Every structure is written in C-alpha cells, then in structure tokens.
mmCIF file of C-alpha atoms and ligand atoms in Angstrom:
data_model
loop_
_atom_site.group_PDB
_atom_site.id
_atom_site.type_symbol
_atom_site.label_atom_id
_atom_site.label_comp_id
_atom_site.label_asym_id
_atom_site.label_seq_id
_atom_site.Cartn_x
_atom_site.Cartn_y
_atom_site.Cartn_z
ATOM 1 C CA MET A 27 -21.144 -0.657 12.434
ATOM 2 C CA ILE A 28 -17.934 -1.611 14.233
ATOM 3 C CA ASN A 29 -18.073 -1.616 18.016
ATOM 4 C CA LYS A 30 -14.357 -1.825 18.830
ATOM 5 C CA LEU A 31 -11.813 -1.330 16.046
ATOM 6 C CA THR A 32 -8.137 -2.066 16.728
ATOM 7 C CA ILE A 33 -5.671 -0.671 14.235
ATOM 8 C CA ILE A 34 -2.172 -2.102 14.436
ATOM 9 C CA GLY A 35 0.157 0.553 13.010
ATOM 10 C CA ILE A 36 -1.311 4.056 13.144
ATOM 11 C CA GLY A 37 0.507 5.589 10.193
ATOM 12 C CA LEU A 38 -0.660 7.060 6.901
ATOM 13 C CA ILE A 39 -3.009 4.209 5.991
ATOM 14 C CA GLY A 40 -4.102 3.087 9.473
ATOM 15 C CA GLY A 41 -4.637 6.706 10.559
ATOM 16 C CA SER A 42 -6.575 7.571 7.397
ATOM 17 C CA LEU A 43 -8.863 4.561 7.833
ATOM 18 C CA ALA A 44 -9.516 5.519 11.467
ATOM 19 C CA ARG A 45 -10.383 9.090 10.427
ATOM 20 C CA ALA A 46 -12.630 7.997 7.566
ATOM 21 C CA LEU A 47 -14.600 5.533 9.718
ATOM 22 C CA ARG A 48 -14.962 8.033 12.553
ATOM 23 C CA ASP A 49 -16.234 10.711 10.143
ATOM 24 C CA ALA A 50 -18.691 8.177 8.720
ATOM 25 C CA GLY A 51 -19.972 7.387 12.240
ATOM 26 C CA TYR A 52 -19.194 3.724 11.524
ATOM 27 C CA VAL A 53 -17.158 2.940 14.665
ATOM 28 C CA ARG A 54 -17.778 3.337 18.405
ATOM 29 C CA GLU A 55 -14.196 3.035 19.726
ATOM 30 C CA ILE A 56 -10.799 3.024 17.996
ATOM 31 C CA ILE A 57 -7.757 1.493 19.713
ATOM 32 C CA GLY A 58 -4.306 2.129 18.268
ATOM 33 C CA TYR A 59 -1.373 -0.229 18.754
ATOM 34 C CA GLY A 60 2.145 0.724 17.669
ATOM 35 C CA ARG A 61 5.833 0.570 18.419
ATOM 36 C CA SER A 62 6.647 4.130 19.402
ATOM 37 C CA ILE A 63 4.878 5.976 22.200
ATOM 38 C CA GLY A 64 5.528 9.272 20.393
ATOM 39 C CA ASN A 65 3.508 8.241 17.332
ATOM 40 C CA LEU A 66 0.656 6.878 19.455
ATOM 41 C CA GLN A 67 0.591 10.085 21.530
ATOM 42 C CA GLN A 68 0.415 12.115 18.339
ATOM 43 C CA ALA A 69 -2.477 9.929 17.125
ATOM 44 C CA MET A 70 -4.311 10.628 20.414
ATOM 45 C CA GLU A 71 -3.618 14.376 20.185
ATOM 46 C CA LEU A 72 -4.918 14.456 16.615
ATOM 47 C CA GLY A 73 -8.081 12.626 17.726
ATOM 48 C CA VAL A 74 -7.366 9.753 15.309
ATOM 49 C CA ILE A 75 -7.667 7.090 18.038
ATOM 50 C CA ASP A 76 -9.563 6.977 21.335
ATOM 51 C CA ARG A 77 -6.995 4.920 23.219
ATOM 52 C CA ALA A 78 -3.418 3.733 22.694
ATOM 53 C CA GLU A 79 -2.032 0.360 23.705
ATOM 54 C CA VAL A 80 1.559 -0.860 23.710
ATOM 55 C CA SER A 81 0.576 -4.473 24.477
ATOM 56 C CA LEU A 82 -0.841 -6.335 21.475
ATOM 57 C CA PRO A 83 -3.005 -8.775 23.515
ATOM 58 C CA ASP A 84 -4.497 -5.808 25.426
ATOM 59 C CA ALA A 85 -5.041 -3.879 22.192
ATOM 60 C CA VAL A 86 -7.112 -6.615 20.521
ATOM 61 C CA ARG A 87 -9.091 -7.779 23.574
ATOM 62 C CA GLY A 88 -12.816 -7.475 22.763
ATOM 63 C CA ALA A 89 -12.188 -6.060 19.277
ATOM 64 C CA ASP A 90 -14.690 -7.013 16.592
ATOM 65 C CA MET A 91 -12.460 -5.666 13.778
ATOM 66 C CA ILE A 92 -8.642 -5.761 13.713
ATOM 67 C CA VAL A 93 -6.748 -4.009 10.913
ATOM 68 C CA LEU A 94 -3.054 -4.705 10.322
ATOM 69 C CA ALA A 95 -1.565 -1.499 8.891
ATOM 70 C CA VAL A 96 2.150 -2.070 9.481
ATOM 71 C CA PRO A 97 4.771 -2.380 6.701
ATOM 72 C CA VAL A 98 4.719 -5.712 4.857
ATOM 73 C CA GLY A 99 8.044 -6.699 6.467
ATOM 74 C CA ASN A 100 6.507 -6.381 9.959
ATOM 75 C CA MET A 101 3.340 -8.405 9.285
ATOM 76 C CA ALA A 102 4.868 -11.756 10.358
ATOM 77 C CA GLU A 103 5.905 -10.625 13.847
ATOM 78 C CA ILE A 104 2.419 -9.156 14.419
ATOM 79 C CA LEU A 105 0.520 -12.189 13.046
ATOM 80 C CA ASN A 106 2.582 -14.616 15.154
ATOM 81 C CA VAL A 107 1.707 -12.765 18.370
ATOM 82 C CA LEU A 108 -1.894 -12.210 17.258
ATOM 83 C CA GLY A 109 -2.706 -15.865 16.456
ATOM 84 C CA PRO A 110 -2.995 -17.174 20.042
ATOM 85 C CA VAL A 111 -4.794 -14.078 21.429
ATOM 86 C CA LEU A 112 -7.369 -13.457 18.698
ATOM 87 C CA PRO A 113 -10.776 -12.808 20.299
ATOM 88 C CA ASP A 114 -13.767 -14.944 19.269
ATOM 89 C CA ASN A 115 -16.019 -13.243 16.696
ATOM 90 C CA SER A 116 -13.260 -10.872 15.579
ATOM 91 C CA VAL A 117 -12.466 -10.289 11.928
ATOM 92 C CA VAL A 118 -8.883 -9.523 10.908
ATOM 93 C CA THR A 119 -7.830 -7.741 7.744
ATOM 94 C CA ASP A 120 -4.686 -6.067 6.467
ATOM 95 C CA VAL A 121 -3.701 -3.256 4.095
ATOM 96 C CA GLY A 122 -0.347 -4.615 2.893
ATOM 97 C CA SER A 123 0.768 -3.768 -0.631
ATOM 98 C CA VAL A 124 1.698 -7.409 -1.377
ATOM 99 C CA LYS A 125 -0.870 -10.136 -0.777
ATOM 100 C CA GLY A 126 0.798 -13.524 -1.439
ATOM 101 C CA SER A 127 3.468 -13.100 1.252
ATOM 102 C CA VAL A 128 0.996 -11.831 3.869
ATOM 103 C CA ILE A 129 -1.373 -14.749 3.185
ATOM 104 C CA ALA A 130 1.504 -17.251 3.391
ATOM 105 C CA THR A 131 2.390 -15.861 6.826
ATOM 106 C CA ALA A 132 -1.182 -15.500 8.088
ATOM 107 C CA ARG A 133 -2.302 -19.064 7.282
ATOM 108 C CA PRO A 134 -0.003 -20.875 9.781
ATOM 109 C CA ALA A 135 0.047 -17.980 12.275
ATOM 110 C CA LEU A 136 -3.753 -17.824 12.602
ATOM 111 C CA GLY A 137 -4.460 -21.566 12.252
ATOM 112 C CA ALA A 138 -8.201 -22.303 12.307
ATOM 113 C CA ARG A 139 -8.936 -18.566 12.611
ATOM 114 C CA PHE A 140 -7.377 -17.952 9.176
ATOM 115 C CA ALA A 141 -10.923 -18.182 7.761
ATOM 116 C CA HIS A 142 -11.639 -14.904 9.564
ATOM 117 C CA PHE A 143 -8.667 -13.146 7.976
ATOM 118 C CA VAL A 144 -9.563 -11.101 4.889
ATOM 119 C CA PRO A 145 -6.483 -9.941 2.933
ATOM 120 C CA GLY A 146 -6.861 -6.442 1.510
ATOM 121 C CA HIS A 147 -5.032 -3.574 -0.163
ATOM 122 C CA PRO A 148 -6.329 -0.012 -0.590
ATOM 123 C CA ILE A 149 -5.112 1.481 -3.874
ATOM 124 C CA ALA A 150 -4.670 4.872 -2.302
ATOM 125 C CA GLY A 151 -1.774 6.579 -0.617
ATOM 126 C CA THR A 152 0.831 9.288 -0.847
ATOM 127 C CA GLU A 153 4.604 9.482 -0.561
ATOM 128 C CA GLN A 154 4.170 10.685 3.044
ATOM 129 C CA SER A 155 4.329 8.443 6.113
ATOM 130 C CA GLY A 156 3.057 8.619 9.675
ATOM 131 C CA VAL A 157 -0.167 9.579 11.384
ATOM 132 C CA ALA A 158 0.392 13.309 10.822
ATOM 133 C CA ALA A 159 0.042 12.685 7.070
ATOM 134 C CA SER A 160 -3.228 10.739 7.441
ATOM 135 C CA LEU A 161 -6.285 12.079 5.613
ATOM 136 C CA PRO A 162 -9.983 11.345 6.306
ATOM 137 C CA ASP A 163 -10.814 11.377 2.575
ATOM 138 C CA LEU A 164 -7.843 9.308 1.360
ATOM 139 C CA PHE A 165 -10.080 6.405 0.306
ATOM 140 C CA GLN A 166 -12.978 8.385 -1.186
ATOM 141 C CA ARG A 167 -13.870 6.758 -4.529
ATOM 142 C CA ARG A 168 -10.569 4.866 -4.469
ATOM 143 C CA ARG A 169 -10.373 1.140 -5.077
ATOM 144 C CA VAL A 170 -9.715 -1.392 -2.341
ATOM 145 C CA ILE A 171 -8.780 -4.867 -3.539
ATOM 146 C CA LEU A 172 -9.734 -7.813 -1.342
ATOM 147 C CA THR A 173 -8.053 -11.136 -2.115
ATOM 148 C CA PRO A 174 -10.042 -13.793 -0.242
ATOM 149 C CA GLU A 175 -8.777 -17.372 -0.162
ATOM 150 C CA PRO A 176 -10.995 -20.449 -0.655
ATOM 151 C CA GLU A 177 -11.426 -20.870 3.108
ATOM 152 C CA THR A 178 -12.265 -17.175 3.788
ATOM 153 C CA ASP A 179 -15.523 -16.890 5.734
ATOM 154 C CA SER A 180 -18.201 -15.100 3.682
ATOM 155 C CA LYS A 181 -19.503 -13.126 6.686
ATOM 156 C CA ALA A 182 -15.969 -11.910 7.509
ATOM 157 C CA LEU A 183 -15.542 -10.881 3.876
ATOM 158 C CA ALA A 184 -18.860 -8.991 3.950
ATOM 159 C CA ARG A 185 -17.839 -7.157 7.145
ATOM 160 C CA VAL A 186 -14.521 -6.011 5.658
ATOM 161 C CA ARG A 187 -16.221 -4.951 2.428
ATOM 162 C CA ALA A 188 -18.782 -2.931 4.417
ATOM 163 C CA MET A 189 -15.984 -1.258 6.433
ATOM 164 C CA TRP A 190 -14.189 -0.058 3.293
ATOM 165 C CA GLU A 191 -17.427 1.098 1.687
ATOM 166 C CA ALA A 192 -18.169 3.114 4.841
ATOM 167 C CA ALA A 193 -14.718 4.698 4.413
ATOM 168 C CA GLY A 194 -15.780 5.803 0.914
ATOM 169 C CA ALA A 195 -13.929 3.180 -1.125
ATOM 170 C CA GLU A 196 -15.044 0.974 -3.992
ATOM 171 C CA VAL A 197 -14.275 -2.675 -3.294
ATOM 172 C CA ALA A 198 -13.032 -5.133 -5.916
ATOM 173 C CA MET A 199 -11.952 -8.772 -5.596
ATOM 174 C CA LEU A 200 -8.924 -10.449 -7.148
ATOM 175 C CA PRO A 201 -7.006 -13.660 -6.569
ATOM 176 C CA ALA A 202 -3.850 -12.785 -4.600
ATOM 177 C CA ALA A 203 -1.477 -13.915 -7.371
ATOM 178 C CA ASP A 204 -3.256 -11.665 -9.906
ATOM 179 C CA HIS A 205 -3.098 -8.759 -7.452
ATOM 180 C CA ASP A 206 0.645 -9.184 -6.962
ATOM 181 C CA ARG A 207 1.344 -9.529 -10.701
ATOM 182 C CA ILE A 208 -0.750 -6.449 -11.590
ATOM 183 C CA LEU A 209 0.498 -4.254 -8.727
ATOM 184 C CA ALA A 210 4.085 -5.185 -9.601
ATOM 185 C CA VAL A 211 3.563 -3.207 -12.820
ATOM 186 C CA SER A 212 1.113 -0.515 -11.679
ATOM 187 C CA SER A 213 2.806 0.373 -8.374
ATOM 188 C CA HIS A 214 6.000 -1.467 -7.465
ATOM 189 C CA LEU A 215 7.796 -0.923 -10.801
ATOM 190 C CA PRO A 216 7.043 2.852 -10.876
ATOM 191 C CA HIS A 217 8.474 3.206 -7.356
ATOM 192 C CA VAL A 218 11.672 1.384 -8.339
ATOM 193 C CA LEU A 219 11.966 3.574 -11.468
ATOM 194 C CA ALA A 220 11.487 6.775 -9.455
ATOM 195 C CA TYR A 221 14.110 5.745 -6.882
ATOM 196 C CA CYS A 222 16.472 4.659 -9.687
ATOM 197 C CA LEU A 223 16.139 7.947 -11.611
ATOM 198 C CA MET A 224 16.584 10.068 -8.485
ATOM 199 C CA ASP A 225 19.606 8.032 -7.401
ATOM 200 C CA MET A 226 21.137 8.259 -10.881
ATOM 201 C CA VAL A 227 20.859 12.039 -10.727
ATOM 202 C CA VAL A 228 22.350 12.454 -7.248
ATOM 203 C CA ARG A 229 25.375 10.407 -8.360
ATOM 204 C CA HIS A 230 25.728 12.378 -11.628
ATOM 205 C CA ASP A 231 28.744 14.721 -11.977
ATOM 206 C CA ASP A 232 26.327 17.567 -12.777
ATOM 207 C CA HIS A 233 23.836 16.664 -10.058
ATOM 208 C CA ARG A 234 23.725 20.163 -8.563
ATOM 209 C CA ALA A 235 22.960 21.801 -11.917
ATOM 210 C CA ILE A 236 20.446 19.076 -12.816
ATOM 211 C CA LEU A 237 18.515 19.558 -9.586
ATOM 212 C CA GLU A 238 18.678 23.377 -9.806
ATOM 213 C CA ASN A 239 17.178 23.101 -13.296
ATOM 214 C CA SER A 240 14.736 20.316 -12.488
ATOM 215 C CA THR A 241 11.586 20.477 -14.583
ATOM 216 C CA GLY A 242 7.992 19.721 -13.677
ATOM 217 C CA GLY A 243 8.406 16.447 -15.549
ATOM 218 C CA PHE A 244 11.383 15.466 -13.387
ATOM 219 C CA ARG A 245 9.482 16.357 -10.218
ATOM 220 C CA ASP A 246 6.336 14.485 -11.327
ATOM 221 C CA THR A 247 8.336 11.402 -12.274
ATOM 222 C CA THR A 248 10.372 11.287 -9.048
ATOM 223 C CA ARG A 249 7.645 12.335 -6.550
ATOM 224 C CA ILE A 250 7.283 8.809 -5.195
ATOM 225 C CA ALA A 251 11.046 8.523 -4.619
ATOM 226 C CA ALA A 252 10.262 10.467 -1.416
ATOM 227 C CA SER A 253 8.398 7.385 -0.117
ATOM 228 C CA ASP A 254 9.628 5.464 2.913
ATOM 229 C CA PRO A 255 12.703 3.368 1.890
ATOM 230 C CA VAL A 256 12.099 0.609 4.467
ATOM 231 C CA MET A 257 8.490 0.125 3.358
ATOM 232 C CA TRP A 258 9.542 -0.119 -0.287
ATOM 233 C CA ARG A 259 12.468 -2.441 0.447
ATOM 234 C CA ASP A 260 9.957 -4.799 2.108
ATOM 235 C CA ILE A 261 7.497 -4.582 -0.804
ATOM 236 C CA CYS A 262 10.221 -5.293 -3.404
ATOM 237 C CA LEU A 263 11.464 -8.344 -1.499
ATOM 238 C CA ALA A 264 7.950 -9.643 -0.699
ATOM 239 C CA ASN A 265 6.864 -9.422 -4.369
ATOM 240 C CA ARG A 266 10.231 -10.493 -5.765
ATOM 241 C CA ASP A 267 9.166 -12.764 -8.635
ATOM 242 C CA ALA A 268 6.445 -10.524 -10.076
ATOM 243 C CA LEU A 269 8.641 -7.445 -9.687
ATOM 244 C CA LEU A 270 11.541 -9.185 -11.436
ATOM 245 C CA ASP A 271 9.277 -10.023 -14.404
ATOM 246 C CA ALA A 272 8.188 -6.377 -14.625
ATOM 247 C CA LEU A 273 11.744 -5.046 -14.260
ATOM 248 C CA ARG A 274 13.059 -7.391 -16.960
ATOM 249 C CA GLN A 275 10.325 -6.370 -19.383
ATOM 250 C CA TYR A 276 10.947 -2.687 -18.668
ATOM 251 C CA HIS A 277 14.713 -3.209 -19.054
ATOM 252 C CA ALA A 278 14.157 -4.787 -22.489
ATOM 253 C CA ASP A 279 11.827 -1.946 -23.544
ATOM 254 C CA LEU A 280 14.349 0.654 -22.367
ATOM 255 C CA GLY A 281 16.956 -1.189 -24.468
ATOM 256 C CA ALA A 282 14.684 -0.723 -27.506
ATOM 257 C CA PHE A 283 14.649 3.041 -26.800
ATOM 258 C CA VAL A 284 18.463 3.080 -26.601
ATOM 259 C CA GLU A 285 18.672 1.354 -29.991
ATOM 260 C CA ALA A 286 16.066 3.644 -31.597
ATOM 261 C CA VAL A 287 17.908 6.782 -30.427
ATOM 262 C CA GLU A 288 21.262 5.309 -31.555
ATOM 263 C CA ARG A 289 19.958 4.703 -35.068
ATOM 264 C CA GLY A 290 18.089 8.036 -35.161
ATOM 265 C CA ASP A 291 14.767 6.253 -35.718
ATOM 266 C CA GLY A 292 12.257 9.111 -35.402
ATOM 267 C CA LYS A 293 9.432 6.996 -36.847
ATOM 268 C CA TRP A 294 9.813 4.333 -34.119
ATOM 269 C CA LEU A 295 10.043 7.004 -31.403
ATOM 270 C CA CYS A 296 6.971 8.869 -32.662
ATOM 271 C CA GLU A 297 4.902 5.696 -33.005
ATOM 272 C CA THR A 298 5.870 4.559 -29.512
ATOM 273 C CA PHE A 299 5.243 7.986 -27.954
ATOM 274 C CA THR A 300 1.865 8.240 -29.755
ATOM 275 C CA ARG A 301 0.745 4.813 -28.515
ATOM 276 C CA ALA A 302 1.768 5.749 -24.963
ATOM 277 C CA LYS A 303 0.141 9.200 -25.164
ATOM 278 C CA HIS A 304 -3.192 7.718 -26.250
ATOM 279 C CA ALA A 305 -3.057 5.248 -23.371
ATOM 280 C CA ARG A 306 -2.182 8.016 -20.865
ATOM 281 C CA ASP A 307 -4.938 10.328 -22.183
ATOM 282 C CA GLY A 308 -7.385 7.458 -21.671
ATOM 283 C CA LEU A 309 -6.176 7.041 -18.092
ATOM 284 C CA ASN A 310 -6.831 10.750 -17.384
ATOM 285 C CA LYS A 311 -10.427 10.322 -18.569
ATOM 286 C CA LYS A 312 -10.912 7.369 -16.175
ATOM 287 C CA ILE A 313 -9.575 9.222 -13.075
HETATM 288 P P1 NAP B 428 3.489 4.322 7.836
HETATM 289 O O1 NAP B 428 2.850 5.649 7.647
HETATM 290 O O2 NAP B 428 4.965 4.248 8.014
HETATM 291 O O3 NAP B 428 2.784 3.607 9.077
HETATM 292 C C1 NAP B 428 3.172 2.359 9.520
HETATM 293 C C2 NAP B 428 2.858 2.260 10.982
HETATM 294 O O4 NAP B 428 3.159 0.943 11.419
HETATM 295 C C3 NAP B 428 3.655 3.224 11.848
HETATM 296 O O5 NAP B 428 2.786 3.894 12.706
HETATM 297 C C4 NAP B 428 4.582 2.291 12.640
HETATM 298 O O6 NAP B 428 4.779 2.687 13.956
HETATM 299 C C5 NAP B 428 3.812 1.029 12.673
HETATM 300 N N1 NAP B 428 4.659 -0.153 12.843
HETATM 301 C C6 NAP B 428 5.692 -0.538 12.085
HETATM 302 N N2 NAP B 428 6.197 -1.686 12.537
HETATM 303 C C7 NAP B 428 5.465 -2.018 13.615
HETATM 304 C C8 NAP B 428 5.502 -3.090 14.523
HETATM 305 N N3 NAP B 428 6.397 -4.060 14.409
HETATM 306 N N4 NAP B 428 4.599 -3.105 15.509
HETATM 307 C C9 NAP B 428 3.686 -2.122 15.632
HETATM 308 N N5 NAP B 428 3.599 -1.082 14.808
HETATM 309 C C10 NAP B 428 4.486 -1.033 13.808
HETATM 310 O O7 NAP B 428 3.145 3.343 6.624
HETATM 311 P P2 NAP B 428 1.856 3.331 5.697
HETATM 312 O O8 NAP B 428 2.151 4.105 4.462
HETATM 313 O O9 NAP B 428 0.665 3.650 6.501
HETATM 314 O O10 NAP B 428 1.854 1.788 5.262
HETATM 315 C C11 NAP B 428 1.252 0.820 6.080
HETATM 316 C C12 NAP B 428 0.854 -0.366 5.227
HETATM 317 O O11 NAP B 428 -0.020 0.080 4.182
HETATM 318 C C13 NAP B 428 2.010 -1.081 4.538
HETATM 319 O O12 NAP B 428 1.817 -2.467 4.622
HETATM 320 C C14 NAP B 428 1.910 -0.630 3.082
HETATM 321 O O13 NAP B 428 2.384 -1.638 2.213
HETATM 322 C C15 NAP B 428 0.427 -0.403 2.931
HETATM 323 N N6 NAP B 428 0.025 0.599 1.941
HETATM 324 C C16 NAP B 428 0.689 1.776 1.854
HETATM 325 C C17 NAP B 428 0.301 2.724 0.916
HETATM 326 C C18 NAP B 428 1.016 4.041 0.781
HETATM 327 O O14 NAP B 428 0.847 4.733 -0.231
HETATM 328 N N7 NAP B 428 1.799 4.453 1.752
HETATM 329 C C19 NAP B 428 -0.803 2.464 0.097
HETATM 330 C C20 NAP B 428 -1.488 1.262 0.248
HETATM 331 C C21 NAP B 428 -1.065 0.332 1.175
HETATM 332 P P3 NAP B 428 6.018 3.585 14.413
HETATM 333 O O15 NAP B 428 5.682 4.933 13.927
HETATM 334 O O16 NAP B 428 6.003 3.477 15.858
HETATM 335 O O17 NAP B 428 7.222 3.007 13.754
#
C-alpha cells in the first residue's frame, strides 16, 4: 500500500497508473506535478489525482513513492531538481521508454539516493497523449520491465514491483542495455518506420488519391505515426546506438526486397513472406 504517491507528469502513462492504483485501492493520496495548469486541472476534474502541485519540492514532500512519467528528454531537468529534495524513505521510479540514458542521468543527480531509484518501463501504451487519454486498465496483464542496477536497494525494487502488480501488470527484469537493444527493434524501429511511411505518402505526388484509397493495412501500419513527435524524437536520440543498429539491419533487409522484386524472384518473396507469416501467427497466439 502506498500512502502518498507523487506522479511527475500526469499524461497517458502517469494518469493511467494513478487510475489503476486508485481502482485497486493501493494508494491513499495521489499528488500530480506538471508543467501546465490546464493539464493538472483536467487531471483533478477527471478524479485522476487528489491534489496538483506546480512546485516540485512541494509535490514530493512526504511522498513514499515518486513516479517520473515525463518524456525521456525531460527526465534530466526533473532528476536534477529532485536530487536535493528527495524525502527520506521515498522510492523513486520512472516509466521512460529508454533505460540507459535515464540511469546515466539519475546516478549523479540522485547521488547516494540512487540506490532507491528503480528504473522501469511499462510495455503498454497507445498513440494518444495526455491525461484525457489515460485508461485504468492500460497495464492489465501487460509487461513492465524493471532494469535494476547493481546498487539498487532490494526493498525499493520490491516496492516498485508490488506497485506494478497492484496495477495489474506482470513484472520482468532485464539489464538496461538488453532492454534498450530489444526495445530498439520491438518499439522504436516500428515507430520510425510508421513515421517514415506516412511522411513518404504525404510528400508523394499522388498523396491525395493514396490517402483517399488507404487500406486497412495502411492504417494498421501507420497507426503509431499519430504518436507525439517530441516524445519520439527524444526516444530516438536517447537510444541512438541501438536504434541505428536496428535501422541499418532493416535498411539492408529492405534492400534485399528491392533486389528480389527487381529480379522477379517469386520463390524468395514467398519464402520470406511465409517465414514472417508463421512468426506473426505465433505472436497472435501469445497475445
Ligand atoms: P504524455 O501523455 O505526453 O504525458 C507526459 C506528461 O509529462 C504531460 O502531462 C506533461 O505535462 C508532463 N511533462 C512534460 N515535461 C515536463 C516537465 N518538464 N515537467 C513536468 N511535467 C512535464 O506522455 P506519455 O505517453 O504518458 O509518456 C510519458 C513517459 O512514458 C515517457 O517517458 C515515455 O517514454 C513513456 N512511455 C510511453 C508509452 C506510450 O505508449 N505513450 C509507453 C510506455 C512508456 P504537460 O501536459 O503540462 O506538458
């Protein structure tokens, strides 16, 4: 049970976590901290938070759990202010989509209290942003990856694990570098591809006709191109090396498709499509 939960950044993820924990009866009081008064007011009106604060030291005073749910590019400014005002006995965690860069910022910013910082990433979300898009069941049966460091306090880790389990999630552990390498392929690359395809189409001479005749496949493939551009810019830059590896591999594989189509190689295309279809059918069974 959390007595006082402070969520820094009451958007899709922060708002959904607040709703899930409230529904589970796992938290007594939820404080929201954010940049814009409008968003915080909306969070109050929706009943997502009990109280809003626009001062970070005031927001975290007396909190036993602090969740950083701002875009990856804004983590550093928050962590640097948080370090000197962190209450005793508080546990800090984050939901950022890249772990190595957040950990590299948190270690010097939090100093000795870094042991009470538990890096995390819920593998759940939508292309929507903001508290109005938050959902109480967003994390139900979804995976949350925690990436503790050697110095992470085991009791802090247990408290963060218990919080996510109360929100309905299944918790897994990974080293941060493995997380960033895997998510570069499973999440960051697909977002870049969706943005790239959508942007290619809007710059196409026939863009109006293409969009008027857009198929379900086009809509499915580009759905995540409606995601927040600033958030995804930050993720791409924060996970630069792993994303570059994934992009280069994809670029080479796309080149193989170009060559197969050029030489009219139906056998290669069918074998490749069949291998991919089997893999995708298997994924459907796991969901
Ligand atoms: P979001 O809906 O845009 O919410 C972000 C919130 O952070 C907004 O309420 C924003 O406040 C606030 N914020 C931004 N900069 C701030 C600052 N400097 N100080 C205080 N508040 C600030 O974004 P989200 O989708 O919830 O993403 C939040 C985090 O979750 C990101 O780190 C992302 O990588 C991670 N994540 C996202 C997904 C996903 O599918 N979206 C999935 C897993 C993890 P204002 O409204 O006032 O700007």
